[in-house]
């Protein structure tokens, strides 16, 4: 639901998400190590296991890139992207990435 107050130009956003049951949570033994964050260009992604599918989305939810990585380390070049916030999805989790100039 979105509540608007045009007199004060304030916006409040509420996102409904059903409760996650404990049996729906996957068991991830490793997290991704992502650095530097914020980044000006090259983002390094490391894991103890093969990375698998890595997806990058803009703040609006549009897919920017998708790669199948068969190694446990990957360098993602963000230098051609505009400054802003991006979402990296990998290893069953989402990570906030900040691109700066």
CSV table of C-alpha atoms in Angstrom, one decimal, residues 30-81:
chain,number,residue,atom,x,y,z
A,30,UNK,CA,28.9,-20.0,2.7
A,31,UNK,CA,28.2,-16.3,2.1
A,32,UNK,CA,29.6,-14.3,-0.8
A,33,UNK,CA,32.5,-11.9,-0.1
A,34,UNK,CA,32.0,-8.8,-2.2
A,35,UNK,CA,34.5,-6.0,-2.4
A,36,UNK,CA,35.1,-3.1,-2.7
A,37,UNK,CA,31.7,-1.9,-1.9
A,38,UNK,CA,31.1,0.9,-2.8
A,39,UNK,CA,33.0,0.4,-6.1
A,40,UNK,CA,34.1,2.6,-8.9
A,41,UNK,CA,34.3,-0.3,-11.4
A,42,UNK,CA,35.6,-3.8,-10.7
A,43,UNK,CA,33.7,-5.7,-8.1
A,44,UNK,CA,35.3,-8.9,-6.8
A,45,UNK,CA,33.0,-11.7,-5.7
A,46,UNK,CA,34.4,-14.7,-3.8
A,47,UNK,CA,32.9,-17.8,-2.2
A,48,UNK,CA,34.2,-21.1,-0.8
A,49,UNK,CA,32.1,-22.9,-3.4
A,50,UNK,CA,31.4,-22.5,-7.1
A,51,UNK,CA,29.5,-19.2,-7.5
A,52,UNK,CA,26.9,-20.5,-10.0
A,53,UNK,CA,24.4,-18.0,-11.3
A,54,UNK,CA,25.2,-14.3,-10.5
A,55,UNK,CA,22.6,-11.7,-11.4
A,56,UNK,CA,22.8,-7.9,-11.2
A,57,UNK,CA,19.6,-5.8,-11.0
A,58,UNK,CA,19.1,-2.0,-11.0
A,59,UNK,CA,17.1,-0.4,-8.2
A,60,UNK,CA,13.9,-0.7,-10.3
A,61,UNK,CA,14.2,-4.5,-10.5
A,62,UNK,CA,15.3,-4.7,-14.1
A,63,UNK,CA,17.9,-7.4,-14.9
A,64,UNK,CA,21.2,-5.7,-15.9
A,65,UNK,CA,23.3,-8.9,-16.4
A,66,UNK,CA,23.2,-12.6,-15.6
A,67,UNK,CA,26.2,-14.9,-15.7
A,68,UNK,CA,26.8,-18.6,-14.9
A,69,UNK,CA,30.1,-18.7,-13.1
A,70,UNK,CA,31.9,-22.0,-12.8
A,71,UNK,CA,34.6,-20.8,-10.4
A,72,UNK,CA,34.6,-19.6,-6.8
A,73,UNK,CA,35.9,-16.2,-7.7
A,74,UNK,CA,34.7,-13.6,-10.3
A,75,UNK,CA,35.4,-10.0,-11.2
A,76,UNK,CA,32.3,-8.1,-12.3
A,77,UNK,CA,33.0,-4.9,-14.3
A,78,UNK,CA,30.5,-2.1,-13.3
A,79,UNK,CA,32.5,0.7,-14.8
A,80,UNK,CA,30.0,1.2,-17.7
A,81,UNK,CA,27.1,1.6,-15.2
